[in-house]
């Protein structure tokens, strides 16, 4: 039976409305789709806990057996809630609901025995006498009647994530489980294998059939782990096979543009620089030039710490393209950065014949209409911009090189589109300040070469970094005033984290007011993400020109901003930032030979992790070390950009950010197989070829086009 051809419509427990929603929401249509819709978490329901043993601070989800013996409504308006007392004979615990209050009281009868499932949390209550009291409660517990419960709901239970729309048509985790049971009951034969016998034996994997059954209904913890391993292995193996075979194909069939000449514009820039290139910069420019002169398409990652001078490398590389009659483009993640690059680069090329333009989402229609034909004709040689560059309406005459700065903010599909701007793909240079492991880089960016700038321009002093509590505010402002009197500029950064956008924005605006009051004698500008682009540009300009001495901003200034005269950075609520973010932010100062200072401000209540992050920042300046520390602190999930890159969300079970080992194994395996049999024609590889083709079709839009 081909499970990818069996529709879930045929299942008894599905109705047409559900089928439609499954397709729309989670792209599930066939039996196979659903069998590959894996639980997002598991809970061990084999143990019943006692209330007397509960430790409210460290317990994960637990299971209790007992009775509810009182309901009580508490609070008013938004904080109105239902509270109940749950008793298991060893003690009592409070249950709390904030939603469906009446329904709950009808549904769960007093005095009846229930199995309860939930996560205990602790509240500290202050008593009138001033001492404090701890109360343990469970918010929104799941309750099941004992009888019902024991039918198959014991042991390790998988839970499936569902969206709001799914819940509306009663598609809950439980419903999905039901459908999977029905599918598995209907499949009489073991599921047919997707990996060859050789691979299964060599890596000691369990069969697909066993893996699928155990991923949904684990017979034991060990089997669950083996199932997860096997399915991650399969997924990453086909991913690697796909990327590598596409890379092989490209190498063989696609010619890269050849940039033979080093021409006048390159020399114009190089000879007019107010400084010498560092040895590392020279080496990297050479690597890039050699690469673009081989006849192979370049796909290169440039890593260099903040402030190491990557922009200049980008520009020199692009001039190699223009000197050979091609166009170049620079794509950056934010409008603020695009504007800045545009201005810096225009200034550097002032006096040359090169035409540069800026294109962002907020470029006025009239301007766009004038600009786009010139991009198409080749009159505009360098185009700098944001996502707007990859819109279909932007056509180039002969795009020779694309530089992607601070790449990690770009999604997969966006990158794919850029690749397709020419019949022959342009050379690609990706620049990042965040070091990432090699295999991971290769997976995310396709097969690529790596250049590293391991040197900062001469005379740079490490930024002096301090941690200060909020009550030292006045002293800090005093210091700021002194620095401004010396002619320096200052950043004051506020957190803006999506979940709290509104509150944060208010904080920022309040902060702006407060700072304005403290420094009535100075000009203060403000930049944040929700501003109108025109306004953003004006405010940026005030700081760039030196008209404003202080910039109050959110993390929009995190990437790339380069104002050399700014030498002080104050970061408010520093505990709310991640390490790499703090490092990027701090990289905005210390861009000249002047001593720069960064002050991390927090209140006294710091979590242990936050305290560690701050200590790391005050102790280290080197981005590679900070990235390593970050890894230790948070695990590889912290690798900046993997989440944003959208790769993990295209995977069903593996996580690039966590499964580095499997990623390495599968990469080596795929490479070994393809080196031996590039077209997968040998008998032992026939199965792999079939599945690769299927995999490519299923994943085409997401992965293939980028590698
Ligand atoms: P990043 O690698 O963080 O993108 P930038 O390209 O913004 O760094 O460069 C940081 C600053 O260093 C800029 O002001 C730039 O002009 C300056 N810079 C770049 N290369 C050199 C050099 N070789 N010597 C002195 N200053 C340099
Ligand atoms: Mg930069």
XYZ file of C-alpha atoms and ligand atoms in Angstrom:
735
model
C 0.000 0.000 0.000
C 1.331 3.439 -0.901
C 0.529 5.531 2.128
C 1.246 8.757 0.315
C -1.721 8.000 -1.948
C -4.217 7.208 0.758
C -6.229 10.247 1.707
C -7.232 10.964 5.272
C -10.706 11.465 3.829
C -11.069 7.713 3.910
C -10.715 7.547 7.653
C -13.893 6.950 9.593
C -13.098 9.550 12.177
C -12.644 12.474 9.783
C -15.269 14.845 8.488
C -14.819 17.043 5.397
C -14.436 20.232 7.432
C -11.559 18.668 9.329
C -9.866 17.455 6.171
C -9.892 20.953 4.791
C -8.443 22.480 7.929
C -5.730 19.822 8.186
C -4.621 20.633 4.682
C -4.661 24.364 5.218
C -3.127 24.491 8.626
C -0.520 21.751 8.735
C -0.357 20.602 5.149
C -1.601 17.129 5.967
C -3.547 15.303 3.317
C -2.343 11.750 2.919
C -1.839 9.023 5.465
C 1.842 9.501 5.071
C 1.569 13.202 5.882
C -0.179 12.382 9.111
C 2.199 9.585 10.051
C 4.978 12.125 9.614
C 3.205 14.640 11.801
C 5.081 13.864 14.971
C 4.240 14.699 18.567
C 5.943 17.882 19.698
C 6.422 16.602 23.201
C 5.953 13.555 25.367
C 4.829 13.171 28.901
C 5.366 10.201 31.098
C 2.051 9.101 32.438
C 3.204 5.893 33.993
C 3.584 7.384 37.461
C 0.983 8.855 39.793
C 2.463 11.405 42.181
C 1.366 12.235 45.716
C 0.448 15.794 46.615
C 2.543 15.496 49.745
C 5.632 14.974 47.556
C 5.147 17.921 45.249
C 7.930 20.393 45.009
C 6.350 23.394 43.353
C 9.575 24.829 42.100
C 11.247 22.102 40.137
C 8.569 19.672 39.014
C 7.688 19.289 35.366
C 4.300 17.908 34.353
C 2.943 15.516 36.931
C -0.006 13.239 37.380
C -2.252 13.028 40.433
C -5.286 10.973 41.351
C -7.921 12.518 43.620
C -11.155 14.460 44.019
C -12.298 18.048 43.680
C -14.222 19.161 46.714
C -14.854 22.876 46.360
C -15.246 25.467 43.640
C -14.858 29.171 44.286
C -14.914 32.210 41.995
C -12.210 34.753 42.749
C -11.272 38.174 41.458
C -13.051 40.640 39.188
C -12.947 41.518 35.526
C -9.814 40.338 33.806
C -8.442 38.574 36.840
C -11.690 36.685 37.468
C -10.874 33.050 37.899
C -12.184 29.759 39.176
C -10.371 28.085 42.004
C -10.880 24.534 43.221
C -9.405 22.391 45.939
C -8.071 19.011 44.852
C -7.441 16.322 47.462
C -5.655 13.014 46.969
C -5.617 11.850 50.550
C -2.012 12.898 51.117
C -2.664 16.637 50.857
C -4.504 19.339 48.947
C -3.564 21.553 46.046
C -5.273 24.497 44.361
C -6.516 24.271 40.777
C -7.057 27.457 38.808
C -8.890 28.259 35.588
C -9.081 31.574 33.811
C -11.279 30.466 30.930
C -14.536 28.517 30.415
C -15.306 28.801 34.102
C -18.943 27.713 34.033
C -18.214 24.896 31.676
C -15.549 23.555 34.040
C -17.905 23.437 37.017
C -20.430 21.506 34.959
C -17.885 19.180 33.447
C -16.006 18.116 36.555
C -18.204 16.952 39.375
C -17.388 17.400 43.000
C -16.485 14.224 44.828
C -15.764 12.143 41.754
C -12.337 10.620 41.246
C -10.185 12.135 38.502
C -6.742 11.658 37.087
C -5.171 15.085 36.922
C -2.350 16.119 34.658
C -0.540 19.444 34.819
C 2.427 21.505 35.859
C 2.632 22.732 39.442
C 3.655 26.325 40.015
C 4.421 28.196 43.176
C 3.083 31.521 44.289
C 4.488 33.549 47.074
C 1.831 35.283 49.138
C 2.666 37.953 51.647
C 0.713 37.654 54.855
C -0.392 40.694 56.872
C 2.279 39.866 59.443
C 4.905 40.466 56.775
C 6.142 36.920 56.410
C 5.617 35.117 53.167
C 3.826 31.932 52.406
C 4.186 29.570 49.503
C 1.180 28.161 47.750
C 1.323 25.490 45.093
C -1.263 25.426 42.366
C -1.909 23.971 38.956
C -3.270 26.239 36.270
C -5.584 24.767 33.638
C -5.014 21.125 34.555
C -6.230 18.324 32.343
C -8.705 16.087 34.109
C -9.904 12.672 33.036
C -12.251 10.294 34.687
C -10.401 7.326 35.957
C -12.154 4.677 33.843
C -11.896 6.469 30.553
C -8.428 7.371 31.373
C -6.949 3.967 31.639
C -7.973 2.965 28.167
C -4.637 3.355 26.487
C -3.656 6.553 28.233
C -0.909 5.191 30.365
C 2.824 5.311 29.875
C 4.560 7.767 27.597
C 2.099 9.931 25.742
C 2.806 12.023 22.698
C 1.110 15.357 22.241
C 0.450 16.961 18.878
C 0.461 20.661 18.358
C -2.710 22.174 17.004
C -3.525 25.655 15.784
C -6.461 27.831 16.801
C -8.240 27.048 13.559
C -7.808 23.348 14.164
C -9.247 23.624 17.647
C -12.276 25.425 16.242
C -13.253 22.319 14.289
C -12.453 20.091 17.255
C -9.119 18.943 15.968
C -7.264 18.465 19.212
C -4.175 16.491 20.014
C -6.504 13.671 21.007
C -8.306 13.730 17.665
C -5.058 13.491 15.780
C -4.030 10.571 17.904
C -7.294 8.859 17.043
C -6.701 9.294 13.329
C -3.196 7.920 13.604
C -4.478 4.881 15.460
C -6.962 4.262 12.681
C -4.288 4.572 10.004
C -1.933 2.212 11.777
C -4.728 -0.310 12.237
C -5.442 -0.163 8.533
C -1.871 -0.771 7.473
C -1.455 -4.508 7.560
C 2.014 -4.778 6.034
C 5.057 -3.168 7.630
C 5.748 0.261 6.130
C 8.194 0.026 3.263
C 11.720 1.084 4.016
C 13.184 4.409 2.918
C 16.833 3.654 3.698
C 18.966 0.904 2.231
C 19.835 -2.229 4.185
C 23.495 -1.127 4.169
C 22.750 2.162 5.865
C 20.384 0.625 8.384
C 22.994 -1.939 9.343
C 25.933 0.407 9.403
C 24.215 2.968 11.631
C 22.255 0.398 13.641
C 18.931 2.046 12.910
C 15.537 0.560 13.666
C 13.171 -0.085 10.766
C 10.891 2.641 9.481
C 7.845 0.666 10.564
C 9.052 0.321 14.111
C 10.146 3.947 14.199
C 6.810 5.314 13.016
C 4.840 3.180 15.455
C 7.036 4.131 18.363
C 7.248 7.802 17.591
C 3.475 7.983 18.010
C 2.979 5.300 20.640
C 6.266 4.643 22.392
C 6.477 1.225 23.996
C 9.360 2.452 26.128
C 11.623 5.392 26.552
C 14.447 3.577 24.773
C 12.310 2.784 21.788
C 11.131 6.351 21.634
C 14.696 7.540 21.473
C 15.613 5.041 18.806
C 12.598 6.072 16.807
C 13.523 9.714 17.064
C 17.083 8.971 16.067
C 16.074 6.920 13.083
C 13.615 9.533 11.798
C 16.010 12.418 12.318
C 18.673 10.439 10.535
C 16.416 9.804 7.587
C 15.360 13.407 7.367
C 18.852 14.884 7.563
C 20.271 12.246 5.258
C 17.891 13.128 2.458
C 18.463 16.784 3.109
C 22.216 16.330 2.741
C 21.867 14.048 -0.241
C 19.698 16.624 -1.908
C 22.014 19.538 -1.186
C 25.145 17.667 -2.204
C 23.770 16.217 -5.384
C 22.479 19.633 -6.383
C 25.906 21.093 -5.627
C 27.568 18.429 -7.766
C 25.169 19.161 -10.541
C 25.869 22.860 -10.298
C 29.596 22.375 -10.314
C 29.362 20.325 -13.451
C 26.786 22.245 -15.425
C 26.842 25.847 -14.331
C 29.593 28.233 -15.277
C 30.475 31.098 -13.003
C 31.158 34.514 -14.432
C 34.836 35.236 -14.816
C 36.100 38.522 -13.450
C 39.513 38.678 -15.053
C 40.348 42.352 -14.749
C 41.232 44.356 -11.723
C 40.135 47.667 -13.127
C 40.055 51.358 -12.500
C 37.241 51.487 -9.978
C 38.830 48.908 -7.750
C 42.063 50.883 -7.798
C 40.209 54.143 -7.375
C 38.781 52.953 -4.079
C 41.889 51.195 -2.891
C 44.095 54.206 -3.566
C 41.723 56.652 -1.936
C 41.272 54.824 1.339
C 42.343 56.863 4.342
C 43.930 53.727 5.796
C 45.753 50.536 4.811
C 43.801 47.327 4.429
C 44.595 44.910 7.225
C 46.528 41.781 6.274
C 43.378 39.758 6.815
C 41.360 42.025 4.554
C 43.967 41.746 1.810
C 44.029 37.983 2.077
C 40.235 37.734 1.938
C 39.902 40.071 -1.049
C 42.429 37.869 -2.803
C 40.542 34.697 -1.967
C 37.367 36.228 -3.311
C 38.946 37.492 -6.482
C 40.626 34.172 -7.209
C 37.333 32.437 -6.645
C 35.480 34.710 -9.036
C 38.099 34.175 -11.690
C 38.020 30.391 -11.850
C 34.948 29.906 -13.998
C 33.144 28.366 -11.045
C 30.279 30.078 -9.355
C 31.331 31.440 -5.985
C 29.340 30.588 -2.916
C 31.317 31.979 -0.042
C 30.754 32.754 3.593
C 32.768 35.593 5.080
C 33.051 35.511 8.837
C 34.517 38.413 10.744
C 33.837 39.865 14.139
C 31.933 43.113 14.444
C 34.110 45.992 13.391
C 36.544 43.886 11.396
C 35.778 45.821 8.224
C 33.498 43.581 6.190
C 31.730 46.401 4.382
C 34.913 47.379 2.637
C 35.457 43.807 1.470
C 31.941 43.795 0.101
C 32.555 46.960 -1.828
C 35.947 45.918 -3.211
C 34.426 42.620 -4.361
C 31.575 44.412 -6.056
C 33.996 46.697 -7.835
C 35.665 43.602 -9.247
C 32.288 42.824 -10.765
C 31.652 46.302 -12.124
C 35.186 46.570 -13.497
C 34.379 43.495 -15.536
C 31.135 44.908 -16.853
C 28.772 43.285 -14.359
C 26.377 44.653 -11.781
C 26.572 44.085 -8.047
C 23.981 44.099 -5.279
C 24.162 44.312 -1.516
C 21.247 43.004 0.466
C 20.868 43.802 4.156
C 18.251 42.967 6.773
C 17.106 46.415 7.857
C 16.258 49.637 6.171
C 18.404 51.595 8.597
C 21.422 49.551 7.586
C 20.598 49.846 3.888
C 20.478 53.609 4.158
C 23.765 53.684 5.981
C 25.522 51.396 3.505
C 24.187 53.468 0.680
C 25.555 56.653 2.169
C 28.942 55.218 3.106
C 29.415 53.584 -0.259
C 28.261 56.613 -2.228
C 30.750 58.679 -0.278
C 33.581 56.222 -0.915
C 32.832 56.156 -4.627
C 32.438 59.880 -4.910
C 34.636 60.912 -7.823
C 34.355 57.603 -9.651
C 31.992 56.912 -12.512
C 30.056 54.219 -10.670
C 26.305 54.654 -10.261
C 24.827 53.456 -6.976
C 21.156 53.332 -5.964
C 19.168 52.504 -2.880
C 16.027 50.399 -2.985
C 13.983 49.562 0.082
C 10.380 48.828 0.887
C 9.743 52.503 1.411
C 11.269 53.769 -1.808
C 8.552 55.933 -3.345
C 6.789 54.559 -6.404
C 7.845 57.408 -8.582
C 11.471 56.868 -7.704
C 11.148 53.133 -8.213
C 9.691 53.647 -11.640
C 12.658 55.745 -12.595
C 15.153 53.409 -11.024
C 14.056 49.961 -12.143
C 14.567 50.488 -15.889
C 18.070 51.694 -15.148
C 18.754 48.563 -13.136
C 17.430 46.523 -16.017
C 19.544 48.344 -18.575
C 22.661 48.122 -16.436
C 23.035 51.866 -16.048
C 22.815 51.487 -12.288
C 25.803 49.319 -11.448
C 25.391 48.848 -7.733
C 22.061 48.365 -6.034
C 21.860 48.419 -2.270
C 18.746 47.487 -0.378
C 16.582 45.280 1.762
C 14.179 42.467 0.868
C 12.837 44.828 -1.745
C 15.740 43.707 -3.971
C 14.268 40.280 -4.464
C 10.851 41.334 -5.614
C 9.993 40.091 -9.059
C 9.780 43.592 -10.454
C 13.503 44.087 -9.883
C 15.341 42.859 -12.963
C 19.037 43.183 -13.601
C 20.946 43.441 -16.832
C 23.768 41.180 -15.708
C 24.012 40.660 -11.995
C 27.505 39.354 -11.324
C 27.787 39.362 -7.533
C 25.365 39.492 -4.664
C 26.617 40.336 -1.202
C 24.309 39.420 1.635
C 25.242 41.239 4.831
C 24.321 39.913 8.273
C 22.728 37.029 6.496
C 21.214 35.300 9.461
C 18.127 37.429 9.311
C 17.090 36.219 5.920
C 14.636 33.452 5.303
C 15.213 30.574 2.990
C 12.803 31.421 0.232
C 14.013 34.971 0.052
C 17.498 33.775 -0.608
C 16.268 31.358 -3.226
C 14.661 34.187 -5.127
C 17.874 36.124 -5.223
C 19.652 33.141 -6.692
C 17.252 33.198 -9.582
C 17.798 36.768 -10.684
C 19.983 35.643 -13.590
C 19.900 32.747 -15.991
C 23.362 32.010 -14.694
C 23.450 32.373 -10.938
C 25.568 35.290 -9.725
C 28.495 34.835 -7.377
C 27.339 35.013 -3.798
C 29.158 36.381 -0.791
C 27.458 36.005 2.554
C 28.870 38.074 5.388
C 28.271 37.376 9.029
C 29.686 38.298 12.395
C 28.250 35.204 14.032
C 30.518 32.199 13.851
C 28.661 28.972 13.160
C 29.910 25.387 12.882
C 31.012 24.401 9.444
C 28.592 21.604 8.644
C 25.757 23.730 9.800
C 26.894 26.590 7.620
C 27.142 24.229 4.697
C 23.663 22.966 5.272
C 22.137 26.364 5.605
C 23.986 27.985 2.738
C 24.514 25.020 0.473
C 28.027 23.899 -0.260
C 30.290 26.818 0.381
C 33.771 28.067 0.993
C 34.660 30.047 4.036
C 36.842 33.128 4.435
C 37.701 34.492 7.828
C 38.848 37.958 8.884
C 40.703 37.220 12.077
C 42.069 40.671 12.712
C 40.660 44.055 13.656
C 41.963 47.274 12.118
C 45.012 48.539 13.987
C 44.677 50.682 17.072
C 41.318 49.336 18.169
C 41.020 49.029 21.907
C 38.643 46.532 23.454
C 35.445 48.209 24.615
C 35.474 48.676 28.393
C 32.313 47.036 29.601
C 30.692 47.560 32.993
C 27.644 46.300 34.789
C 25.738 48.911 36.806
C 22.465 48.758 38.701
C 19.664 51.134 37.809
C 20.046 53.262 40.929
C 23.434 54.446 39.631
C 21.544 56.220 36.863
C 22.536 59.722 37.925
C 26.213 58.912 38.032
C 26.018 57.323 34.623
C 24.304 60.370 33.156
C 26.982 62.552 34.675
C 29.565 60.455 32.899
C 27.629 60.673 29.653
C 27.580 64.446 29.919
C 31.347 64.556 30.334
C 31.885 62.408 27.281
C 29.580 64.540 25.174
C 31.478 67.608 26.317
C 34.578 65.947 24.915
C 32.768 65.731 21.591
C 31.598 62.113 21.769
C 28.230 60.647 20.812
C 26.208 58.203 22.875
C 23.745 55.384 22.231
C 21.097 54.502 24.794
C 19.478 51.208 23.886
C 16.146 49.824 25.091
C 14.924 46.289 24.572
C 12.216 45.697 22.049
C 11.219 42.133 22.049
C 8.291 41.143 19.942
C 6.048 39.632 22.577
C 6.078 42.802 24.598
C 6.153 45.211 21.747
C 3.572 47.609 23.135
C 4.973 47.813 26.648
C 8.480 48.088 25.305
C 7.559 50.885 22.987
C 6.064 52.787 25.897
C 9.250 52.157 27.854
C 11.294 53.495 25.005
C 9.176 56.608 24.695
C 9.267 57.183 28.443
C 13.001 56.664 28.295
C 13.263 59.248 25.556
C 11.314 61.763 27.655
C 13.470 61.074 30.687
C 16.715 61.408 28.751
C 15.476 64.638 27.171
C 14.821 66.041 30.643
C 18.257 65.096 31.884
C 19.983 66.584 28.851
C 17.972 69.649 27.860
C 21.096 71.184 26.342
C 21.642 68.426 23.782
C 19.906 67.131 20.698
C 18.491 63.686 21.147
C 17.180 61.504 18.362
C 15.167 58.313 18.527
C 14.927 55.298 16.244
C 12.725 52.237 16.495
C 11.257 49.664 14.200
C 7.675 50.911 14.099
C 8.619 54.329 12.843
C 7.736 55.521 9.390
C 10.750 55.006 7.137
C 11.049 58.699 6.317
C 11.159 59.563 9.992
C 13.636 56.783 10.692
C 15.900 58.128 8.003
C 15.760 61.653 9.372
C 16.528 60.557 12.897
C 19.433 58.374 11.710
C 20.746 61.258 9.698
C 20.792 63.506 12.766
C 23.082 61.074 14.509
C 25.263 60.315 11.513
C 25.860 64.005 10.895
C 26.649 64.683 14.546
C 23.724 67.064 14.937
C 22.332 64.817 17.672
C 24.632 63.833 20.504
C 22.473 61.069 21.898
C 20.550 58.383 20.114
C 17.817 56.581 22.004
C 17.065 53.391 20.116
C 15.895 49.832 20.147
C 17.826 46.928 18.747
C 17.200 48.161 15.201
C 20.686 49.570 15.514
C 22.034 46.134 16.361
C 23.229 45.246 12.915
C 25.824 47.049 10.976
C 25.396 50.654 12.070
C 28.701 52.478 11.858
C 29.135 55.874 13.499
C 32.769 56.126 14.404
C 32.381 59.095 16.681
C 29.959 57.243 18.948
C 32.008 55.823 21.773
C 29.565 55.254 24.619
C 26.759 52.746 24.698
C 24.289 52.363 27.526
C 22.099 49.278 27.398
C 18.991 49.388 29.566
C 17.481 46.158 30.882
C 20.556 44.381 29.657
C 19.283 41.186 31.273
C 16.686 40.888 28.559
C 19.178 40.602 25.725
C 20.892 37.465 24.528
C 24.663 37.254 24.415
C 25.123 37.543 20.707
C 22.708 40.431 20.623
C 24.654 42.223 23.341
C 27.843 41.602 21.449
C 26.391 42.946 18.214
C 25.096 45.990 20.002
C 28.366 46.673 21.718
C 30.058 46.381 18.331
C 28.446 49.699 17.413
C 31.022 51.477 19.581
C 34.782 51.057 19.559
C 35.001 51.711 15.835
C 37.898 54.116 16.027
C 41.133 54.328 17.957
C 39.342 56.095 20.837
C 38.604 54.133 23.990
C 34.942 53.108 23.994
C 32.709 52.238 26.918
C 29.636 50.050 27.216
C 27.478 50.081 30.341
C 25.031 47.260 30.927
C 22.257 48.408 33.233
C 19.956 46.092 35.156
C 17.946 46.026 38.327
C 18.891 43.770 41.194
C 16.671 40.857 40.333
C 18.768 38.881 37.908
C 18.347 35.272 36.975
C 21.441 33.153 37.189
C 21.716 32.978 33.417
C 21.369 36.717 33.022
C 24.104 37.239 35.576
C 26.370 34.857 33.652
C 25.685 36.612 30.379
C 26.577 39.939 31.879
C 29.773 38.589 33.408
C 30.767 37.123 30.052
C 30.199 40.484 28.427
C 32.251 42.351 30.975
C 35.075 39.810 30.654
C 35.315 39.167 26.928
C 35.421 41.237 23.776
C 36.059 38.609 21.159
C 32.978 37.461 19.264
C 34.220 33.929 18.771
C 34.759 33.456 22.488
C 31.385 34.944 23.251
C 29.745 32.608 20.762
C 31.433 29.671 22.460
C 30.280 30.801 25.872
C 26.808 31.250 24.490
C 26.897 27.701 23.250
C 27.881 26.459 26.684
C 25.175 28.475 28.336
C 22.275 27.712 26.105
C 23.289 24.782 23.968
C 23.554 24.930 20.217
C 19.969 26.116 19.967
C 21.347 29.524 20.715
C 23.215 29.782 17.446
C 22.015 33.047 16.240
C 19.984 32.888 13.157
C 19.163 29.243 12.956
C 15.743 29.916 14.274
C 15.244 32.980 12.138
C 16.654 31.254 9.107
C 13.478 29.203 8.975
C 15.337 25.967 8.420
C 14.200 24.237 11.527
C 10.602 24.978 10.767
C 10.971 23.212 7.444
C 12.080 20.063 9.187
C 9.639 17.617 10.656
C 11.718 16.198 13.436
C 15.397 17.074 13.230
C 16.652 20.388 14.585
C 19.736 21.832 12.956
C 20.337 23.699 16.136
C 20.459 20.542 18.230
C 21.257 17.589 16.056
C 24.754 18.568 15.028
C 26.081 15.020 15.374
C 23.491 13.473 13.119
C 24.023 16.327 10.724
C 27.705 15.442 10.524
C 27.133 11.695 10.125
C 24.565 12.112 7.416
C 26.640 14.657 5.588
C 29.656 12.360 5.496
C 27.519 9.442 4.476
C 25.830 11.359 1.687
C 29.166 12.609 0.443
C 30.660 9.110 0.481
C 27.745 7.680 -1.456
C 27.756 10.459 -4.064
C 31.523 10.338 -4.552
C 31.210 6.663 -5.327
C 28.040 6.882 -7.376
C 27.209 10.490 -8.383
C 23.950 9.618 -10.135
C 22.853 6.959 -7.656
C 22.718 4.269 -10.303
C 24.262 1.353 -8.457
C 21.824 -1.320 -7.285
C 22.292 -0.610 -3.603
C 21.439 3.046 -4.245
C 18.288 2.631 -6.320
C 16.075 2.975 -3.284
C 17.921 6.127 -2.257
C 17.436 7.628 -5.669
C 13.704 6.953 -5.576
C 13.353 8.570 -2.209
C 15.572 11.474 -3.094
C 13.308 12.211 -6.033
C 10.259 12.085 -3.797
C 11.993 14.187 -1.211
C 12.957 16.765 -3.794
C 9.425 17.043 -5.058
C 7.981 17.396 -1.592
C 10.541 19.926 -0.481
C 11.350 21.673 -3.678
C 10.107 25.105 -2.848
C 11.949 25.228 0.408
C 15.325 23.690 0.000
C 16.378 22.810 -3.449
C 16.450 26.168 -5.033
C 18.944 27.503 -2.576
C 21.710 25.020 -2.968
P 31.824 45.143 10.176
O 32.764 44.030 9.923
O 31.260 45.102 11.569
O 30.763 45.262 9.138
P 32.576 47.711 9.191
O 32.752 47.309 7.799
O 31.349 48.456 9.553
O 32.707 46.457 10.155
O 33.892 48.526 9.616
C 34.047 49.113 10.879
C 34.816 50.408 10.784
O 36.193 50.144 10.539
C 34.376 51.304 9.661
O 34.296 52.607 10.147
C 35.462 51.177 8.608
O 35.616 52.341 7.840
C 36.689 50.920 9.445
N 37.722 50.140 8.772
C 37.557 49.109 7.928
N 38.754 48.611 7.515
C 39.704 49.351 8.136
C 41.134 49.337 8.133
N 41.815 48.452 7.411
N 41.768 50.250 8.898
C 41.076 51.142 9.637
N 39.737 51.218 9.691
C 39.045 50.338 8.953
Mg 28.754 45.216 8.952
